[in-house]
Amino acid sequence: VRLVHNFRSSPDLLNVFDGVFKDIFAPQGVTWTAPEPGKPGRRALVNGVPSPPLHLMGVVSSEEYNPGAAKHALHACVAKQISQILFEKAHAVTVQDGPETRKVGAGDIFVLVHTNNDAELVGHHLRAWGVPFSFFRQEGLFATREAQDIERVLTALLDPEDRGARGSALLTPFFMVQLQDLKGYLEPEPGDAAVERLRRWGAMAQRRQFDRLFHDLVDGSGLARRLLACHEDERALTNHLHLLELLLEEAHRGQRDLRSLLGWLRGMRTSTSHTGSEVDVQRLESEHRSVQVLTLHKAKGLEADVVFLAGGVTRQYSNGLADRVYHDATGARCIGLKPRTSNQEALADNEEKFE
């Protein structure tokens, strides 16, 4: 089925695609017929000036090529550029659709990655630059550290006097006991606050007062305050709240006691039958518009004004593009995807002679 009109891409971007597929891949047998722009008046402006539709990032190193270091450098560059788009007037992006214009905000930007691990790495750099972001429909809720911590606490509530289970629970964010201080809690002094709290929670659980218990786990323990004070993102707190909500629903639906509820949680953490289902998808940290970090697979059918591809650094390729790279009159590094103009040819020739 031929795509006749493209209503998502600007005419300038379609011209770039045409150059990529026709001029580079066509000799390898790839058939490409350029679609017509469905919105001929769409274009991107940076500080009021038309912007090239495609920007390439070159990772340069004097050392032997290292995919891990290249990926780190690329992700850091992506985060910095998004920060500039959002927070620096000189780099602000405006989308023009005919007579209408709108400024690109955080919610209009996608970062596409190959794997969920790559998404975490990108998130680390975005957080460092103060960029609001969220992972788009990120799966694996029951495989998170938060699910593990809740399991440890519920295990200790079965028998708060079990030293091993108690020690494991005290190391979670619900108590924040440091490893070097743990020994003192295994043989606690009478009236120790952390141990008494664990015993109090155990009594609530035995009476099936799960509403009260889960509320106290978050607020009474100071978990919410600590996570919001110590972390720039809300991911950990959101996962805790989401998991406790699911546990409460299961407790009421199944008329479960603590042991049965803990068995359900352990089953969800070890089984793969729910993988990819709605119940295992992590919620967004916030309702505020934020940069979306997602895998290429999840991006199918979606649309954003600005898209970063944070990948392609697994190994080094000789792709035949070296002779297409040149610097323009301003010193900016460029790559020619279309036949060069006479001016571009002159710049490239001068550069070659200089080298």
Short mmCIF file of C-alpha atoms in Angstrom, two decimals:
data_model
loop_
_atom_site.label_atom_id
_atom_site.label_comp_id
_atom_site.label_asym_id
_atom_site.label_seq_id
_atom_site.Cartn_x
_atom_site.Cartn_y
_atom_site.Cartn_z
CA VAL A 1 0.00 0.00 0.00
CA ARG A 2 1.53 3.28 -1.07
CA LEU A 3 1.47 6.22 1.30
CA VAL A 4 0.32 9.08 -0.92
CA HIS A 5 0.11 11.89 1.65
CA ASN A 6 1.99 12.37 4.91
CA PHE A 7 0.11 14.59 7.37
CA ARG A 8 2.64 14.31 10.20
CA SER A 9 5.96 15.42 8.71
CA SER A 10 6.88 18.84 7.43
CA PRO A 11 7.69 19.24 3.72
CA ASP A 12 11.34 19.90 4.67
CA LEU A 13 11.56 16.63 6.58
CA LEU A 14 9.96 14.73 3.70
CA ASN A 15 12.65 16.14 1.42
CA VAL A 16 15.27 14.78 3.80
CA PHE A 17 13.63 11.36 3.79
CA ASP A 18 13.57 11.49 0.01
CA GLY A 19 17.29 12.18 -0.04
CA VAL A 20 18.07 9.42 2.43
CA PHE A 21 16.07 6.68 0.76
CA LYS A 22 16.66 7.60 -2.87
CA ASP A 23 20.26 8.67 -2.82
CA ILE A 24 21.70 6.26 -0.25
CA PHE A 25 19.52 3.14 -0.04
CA ALA A 26 18.08 2.95 -3.56
CA PRO A 27 21.28 1.40 -4.99
CA GLN A 28 20.76 -1.45 -2.51
CA GLY A 29 17.35 -2.28 -3.99
CA VAL A 30 15.10 -0.28 -1.66
CA THR A 31 12.11 1.18 -3.52
CA TRP A 32 11.06 4.62 -2.37
CA THR A 33 8.34 6.91 -3.66
CA ALA A 34 8.12 10.17 -1.75
CA PRO A 35 4.65 11.02 -0.37
CA GLU A 36 3.13 14.44 -0.79
CA PRO A 37 3.05 16.67 2.32
CA GLY A 38 -0.43 16.71 3.81
CA LYS A 39 0.36 19.99 5.57
CA PRO A 40 2.49 22.03 3.15
CA GLY A 41 2.60 25.03 5.51
CA ARG A 42 4.23 23.17 8.42
CA ARG A 43 7.79 24.02 9.44
CA ALA A 44 9.96 24.41 12.53
CA LEU A 45 11.48 27.70 13.63
CA VAL A 46 14.30 28.26 16.12
CA ASN A 47 14.40 31.76 17.53
CA GLY A 48 12.17 32.79 14.62
CA VAL A 49 14.48 31.34 11.93
CA PRO A 50 13.58 28.22 9.86
CA SER A 51 15.43 25.22 11.29
CA PRO A 52 16.87 22.26 9.37
CA PRO A 53 14.44 19.36 9.86
CA LEU A 54 17.17 16.83 10.72
CA HIS A 55 20.16 17.27 13.02
CA LEU A 56 22.87 14.62 13.29
CA MET A 57 25.02 14.17 16.37
CA GLY A 58 28.58 13.04 15.87
CA VAL A 59 30.34 11.34 18.78
CA VAL A 60 34.05 12.10 18.42
CA SER A 61 36.81 10.54 20.51
CA SER A 62 40.57 10.37 20.23
CA GLU A 63 40.53 6.97 21.90
CA GLU A 64 39.51 3.59 20.47
CA TYR A 65 35.77 3.43 19.81
CA ASN A 66 33.83 2.37 22.91
CA PRO A 67 30.08 1.76 22.44
CA GLY A 68 29.31 2.31 26.13
CA ALA A 69 31.14 5.62 26.27
CA ALA A 70 29.58 6.68 22.96
CA LYS A 71 26.10 5.91 24.26
CA HIS A 72 26.77 7.87 27.45
CA ALA A 73 28.00 10.86 25.43
CA LEU A 74 25.02 10.71 23.07
CA HIS A 75 22.47 10.53 25.90
CA ALA A 76 24.16 13.44 27.68
CA CYS A 77 24.04 15.48 24.46
CA VAL A 78 20.34 14.69 23.93
CA ALA A 79 19.51 15.78 27.49
CA LYS A 80 21.48 19.01 27.12
CA GLN A 81 19.78 19.91 23.84
CA ILE A 82 16.31 19.24 25.25
CA SER A 83 17.18 21.45 28.23
CA GLN A 84 18.20 24.22 25.84
CA ILE A 85 14.96 23.89 23.86
CA LEU A 86 12.86 24.17 27.01
CA PHE A 87 14.81 26.68 29.09
CA GLU A 88 16.85 28.90 26.76
CA LYS A 89 15.07 31.47 24.63
CA ALA A 90 17.73 31.36 21.90
CA HIS A 91 17.05 27.63 21.36
CA ALA A 92 13.26 27.65 21.72
CA VAL A 93 11.46 25.75 18.95
CA THR A 94 8.22 26.99 17.41
CA VAL A 95 6.07 24.93 15.05
CA GLN A 96 4.33 26.86 12.30
CA ASP A 97 1.24 25.29 10.73
CA GLY A 98 0.14 27.79 8.11
CA PRO A 99 -1.05 30.89 9.95
CA GLU A 100 -0.91 29.18 13.36
CA THR A 101 2.19 28.89 15.53
CA ARG A 102 2.85 27.15 18.84
CA LYS A 103 5.86 26.85 21.10
CA VAL A 104 7.23 23.36 21.65
CA GLY A 105 6.97 22.31 25.29
CA ALA A 106 8.16 19.27 27.21
CA GLY A 107 5.08 17.25 26.26
CA ASP A 108 5.82 17.79 22.56
CA ILE A 109 9.19 16.00 22.69
CA PHE A 110 9.90 12.27 22.33
CA VAL A 111 13.17 10.48 23.01
CA LEU A 112 13.26 7.11 21.25
CA VAL A 113 15.56 4.39 22.56
CA HIS A 114 16.27 0.75 21.77
CA THR A 115 15.74 -0.87 25.18
CA ASN A 116 14.26 -0.09 28.59
CA ASN A 117 17.81 0.02 29.98
CA ASP A 118 18.60 2.77 27.48
CA ALA A 119 15.49 4.61 28.67
CA GLU A 120 16.80 4.54 32.25
CA LEU A 121 20.15 5.93 31.11
CA VAL A 122 18.48 8.75 29.18
CA GLY A 123 16.32 9.48 32.22
CA HIS A 124 19.45 9.82 34.36
CA HIS A 125 20.78 12.57 32.10
CA LEU A 126 17.43 14.33 31.72
CA ARG A 127 17.10 14.40 35.51
CA ALA A 128 20.57 15.92 35.82
CA TRP A 129 19.52 18.77 33.50
CA GLY A 130 16.25 19.36 35.35
CA VAL A 131 14.10 18.25 32.40
CA PRO A 132 10.62 16.94 33.32
CA PHE A 133 10.20 13.49 31.78
CA SER A 134 8.31 10.24 32.10
CA PHE A 135 8.66 6.75 30.70
CA PHE A 136 5.85 6.10 28.24
CA ARG A 137 3.88 3.01 29.30
CA GLN A 138 6.90 1.45 30.97
CA GLU A 139 6.29 -2.16 31.88
CA GLY A 140 7.77 -4.22 34.72
CA LEU A 141 6.00 -2.73 37.76
CA PHE A 142 6.35 -5.98 39.72
CA ALA A 143 10.04 -6.25 38.81
CA THR A 144 10.91 -2.89 40.36
CA ARG A 145 12.91 -2.26 43.51
CA GLU A 146 9.74 -0.86 45.08
CA ALA A 147 7.89 -4.17 44.63
CA GLN A 148 10.83 -5.97 46.23
CA ASP A 149 10.86 -3.59 49.19
CA ILE A 150 7.12 -4.00 49.82
CA GLU A 151 7.52 -7.78 49.69
CA ARG A 152 10.30 -7.57 52.32
CA VAL A 153 8.16 -5.47 54.66
CA LEU A 154 5.09 -7.73 54.32
CA THR A 155 7.30 -10.78 54.94
CA ALA A 156 8.54 -9.22 58.18
CA LEU A 157 4.96 -8.44 59.25
CA LEU A 158 4.18 -12.17 59.29
CA ASP A 159 6.57 -12.47 62.24
CA PRO A 160 8.21 -9.21 63.41
CA GLU A 161 10.39 -11.23 65.80
CA ASP A 162 12.10 -13.07 62.92
CA ARG A 163 15.53 -11.43 62.97
CA GLY A 164 16.37 -12.11 59.32
CA ALA A 165 13.05 -10.84 57.95
CA ARG A 166 13.11 -7.86 60.31
CA GLY A 167 16.61 -6.88 59.25
CA SER A 168 15.66 -7.10 55.57
CA ALA A 169 12.61 -4.88 56.13
CA LEU A 170 14.54 -2.29 58.15
CA LEU A 171 16.91 -1.73 55.21
CA THR A 172 14.03 -0.65 52.92
CA PRO A 173 13.05 3.02 52.39
CA PHE A 174 10.16 2.51 54.83
CA PHE A 175 12.72 2.60 57.67
CA MET A 176 15.98 3.82 56.11
CA VAL A 177 18.18 1.98 58.62
CA GLN A 178 21.81 2.01 57.41
CA LEU A 179 23.59 -1.30 56.94
CA GLN A 180 26.32 -0.38 59.44
CA ASP A 181 23.62 0.25 62.08
CA LEU A 182 21.58 -2.89 61.42
CA LYS A 183 23.26 -5.06 64.07
CA GLY A 184 21.76 -2.95 66.85
CA TYR A 185 18.24 -3.60 65.53
CA LEU A 186 18.62 -7.38 65.54
CA GLU A 187 18.79 -7.29 69.34
CA PRO A 188 16.93 -4.02 69.90
CA GLU A 189 16.59 -2.07 73.09
CA PRO A 190 13.10 -2.18 74.67
CA GLY A 191 10.85 0.43 73.07
CA ASP A 192 12.98 0.94 69.95
CA ALA A 193 10.83 3.11 67.64
CA ALA A 194 11.53 1.29 64.35
CA VAL A 195 10.95 -2.18 65.81
CA GLU A 196 7.82 -1.05 67.64
CA ARG A 197 6.47 0.40 64.41
CA LEU A 198 7.09 -2.92 62.66
CA ARG A 199 5.22 -4.74 65.43
CA ARG A 200 2.35 -2.26 65.23
CA TRP A 201 2.09 -2.78 61.48
CA GLY A 202 2.16 -6.54 62.04
CA ALA A 203 -0.82 -6.26 64.38
CA MET A 204 -2.72 -4.21 61.78
CA ALA A 205 -2.00 -6.83 59.14
CA GLN A 206 -3.17 -9.67 61.36
CA ARG A 207 -6.47 -7.79 61.88
CA ARG A 208 -6.65 -7.24 58.07
CA GLN A 209 -6.67 -3.48 58.51
CA PHE A 210 -4.93 -3.07 55.19
CA ASP A 211 -6.36 0.40 54.44
CA ARG A 212 -4.87 1.77 57.63
CA LEU A 213 -1.65 -0.24 57.23
CA PHE A 214 -0.87 0.90 53.70
CA HIS A 215 -1.64 4.53 54.55
CA ASP A 216 0.77 4.32 57.48
CA LEU A 217 3.42 2.68 55.29
CA VAL A 218 3.50 5.77 53.09
CA ASP A 219 2.69 8.66 55.42
CA GLY A 220 3.35 7.40 58.94
CA SER A 221 6.79 6.13 57.98
CA GLY A 222 7.77 9.42 56.35
CA LEU A 223 8.36 7.57 53.05
CA ALA A 224 6.56 10.15 50.91
CA ARG A 225 8.42 13.08 52.46
CA ARG A 226 11.80 11.40 52.16
CA LEU A 227 11.38 10.34 48.54
CA LEU A 228 10.17 13.74 47.41
CA ALA A 229 12.95 15.49 49.36
CA CYS A 230 15.79 13.22 48.27
CA HIS A 231 14.89 12.58 44.62
CA GLU A 232 14.26 14.96 41.77
CA ASP A 233 11.75 12.59 40.19
CA GLU A 234 8.62 10.95 41.56
CA ARG A 235 9.11 7.48 40.07
CA ALA A 236 9.82 5.56 43.29
CA LEU A 237 6.91 7.14 45.18
CA THR A 238 4.53 6.59 42.28
CA ASN A 239 5.49 2.89 42.13
CA HIS A 240 5.01 2.45 45.89
CA LEU A 241 1.56 4.05 45.77
CA HIS A 242 0.54 2.05 42.68
CA LEU A 243 1.64 -1.29 44.18
CA LEU A 244 -0.08 -0.65 47.50
CA GLU A 245 -3.26 0.30 45.67
CA LEU A 246 -3.16 -2.99 43.73
CA LEU A 247 -2.52 -4.91 46.95
CA LEU A 248 -5.47 -3.22 48.65
CA GLU A 249 -7.76 -4.03 45.73
CA GLU A 250 -6.62 -7.66 45.81
CA ALA A 251 -7.09 -7.87 49.58
CA HIS A 252 -10.69 -6.67 49.32
CA ARG A 253 -11.51 -8.66 46.19
CA GLY A 254 -10.10 -11.95 47.43
CA GLN A 255 -10.86 -11.52 51.14
CA ARG A 256 -7.19 -12.28 51.70
CA ASP A 257 -5.23 -12.39 54.93
CA LEU A 258 -1.61 -11.23 55.08
CA ARG A 259 -0.08 -14.59 54.15
CA SER A 260 -2.39 -14.98 51.17
CA LEU A 261 -1.78 -11.39 50.04
CA LEU A 262 1.97 -11.87 50.28
CA GLY A 263 1.64 -15.05 48.21
CA TRP A 264 -0.22 -13.09 45.53
CA LEU A 265 2.52 -10.44 45.43
CA ARG A 266 5.25 -13.07 45.19
CA GLY A 267 3.35 -14.77 42.39
CA MET A 268 3.09 -11.52 40.45
CA ARG A 269 6.82 -10.90 40.92
CA THR A 270 7.90 -14.32 39.69
CA SER A 271 5.29 -15.10 37.02
CA THR A 272 5.58 -13.90 33.44
CA SER A 273 1.92 -14.48 32.55
CA HIS A 274 1.03 -10.83 33.23
CA THR A 275 4.01 -9.36 31.38
CA GLY A 276 2.79 -6.77 28.90
CA SER A 277 -0.63 -6.55 30.53
CA GLU A 278 -2.12 -3.34 31.85
CA VAL A 279 -1.59 -4.35 35.49
CA ASP A 280 2.22 -4.44 35.01
CA VAL A 281 2.49 -1.00 33.36
CA GLN A 282 4.01 1.69 35.56
CA ARG A 283 1.96 4.83 35.96
CA LEU A 284 3.14 8.27 34.94
CA GLU A 285 4.81 10.09 37.81
CA SER A 286 2.80 13.25 37.19
CA GLU A 287 -0.09 14.58 35.18
CA HIS A 288 2.09 17.51 34.11
CA ARG A 289 3.25 17.51 30.50
CA SER A 290 6.71 16.03 30.26
CA VAL A 291 9.22 14.69 27.75
CA GLN A 292 8.27 11.13 26.82
CA VAL A 293 11.02 8.49 26.81
CA LEU A 294 9.97 5.33 24.96
CA THR A 295 11.26 2.47 22.87
CA LEU A 296 11.06 2.50 19.10
CA HIS A 297 8.53 -0.33 19.27
CA LYS A 298 6.13 1.65 21.46
CA ALA A 299 6.47 4.72 19.25
CA LYS A 300 4.63 3.12 16.34
CA GLY A 301 1.64 5.26 15.38
CA LEU A 302 2.57 8.15 17.68
CA GLU A 303 3.54 11.70 16.77
CA ALA A 304 5.60 14.47 18.36
CA ASP A 305 6.88 17.85 17.21
CA VAL A 306 10.50 17.09 18.15
CA VAL A 307 11.93 13.57 18.17
CA PHE A 308 15.38 12.51 19.36
CA LEU A 309 16.79 9.11 18.34
CA ALA A 310 19.09 8.13 21.21
CA GLY A 311 20.68 5.03 19.77
CA GLY A 312 22.72 3.57 16.97
CA VAL A 313 25.99 3.33 18.88
CA THR A 314 26.31 -0.42 19.41
CA ARG A 315 29.25 -0.69 17.02
CA GLN A 316 31.11 1.34 14.45
CA TYR A 317 29.98 1.24 10.84
CA SER A 318 31.63 2.38 7.66
CA ASN A 319 28.53 3.78 6.02
CA GLY A 320 29.97 5.72 3.12
CA LEU A 321 28.89 9.08 4.55
CA ALA A 322 32.37 10.43 5.25
CA ASP A 323 32.65 12.11 1.86
CA ARG A 324 29.30 13.84 2.43
CA VAL A 325 30.42 15.69 5.56
CA TYR A 326 31.56 19.30 5.29
CA HIS A 327 31.42 22.57 7.25
CA ASP A 328 29.33 25.49 6.09
CA ALA A 329 30.35 29.15 6.06
CA THR A 330 29.51 29.53 9.76
CA GLY A 331 31.65 26.53 10.73
CA ALA A 332 28.70 24.24 11.42
CA ARG A 333 29.31 20.59 10.57
CA CYS A 334 26.87 19.42 7.86
CA ILE A 335 26.10 16.27 5.94
CA GLY A 336 24.76 16.37 2.40
CA LEU A 337 21.90 13.98 1.66
CA LYS A 338 21.04 15.62 -1.65
CA PRO A 339 23.33 16.42 -4.60
CA ARG A 340 25.52 19.31 -3.49
CA THR A 341 25.01 22.83 -4.74
CA SER A 342 27.96 24.60 -6.36
CA ASN A 343 28.52 26.54 -3.12
CA GLN A 344 28.54 23.35 -1.06
CA GLU A 345 30.94 21.74 -3.52
CA ALA A 346 33.29 24.68 -3.12
CA LEU A 347 33.18 24.45 0.66
CA ALA A 348 33.83 20.71 0.56
CA ASP A 349 36.71 21.14 -1.91
CA ASN A 350 38.33 23.81 0.21
CA GLU A 351 37.99 21.62 3.30
CA GLU A 352 39.53 18.64 1.49
CA LYS A 353 42.48 20.78 0.35
CA PHE A 354 42.97 22.12 3.86
CA GLU A 355 43.04 18.61 5.29
#
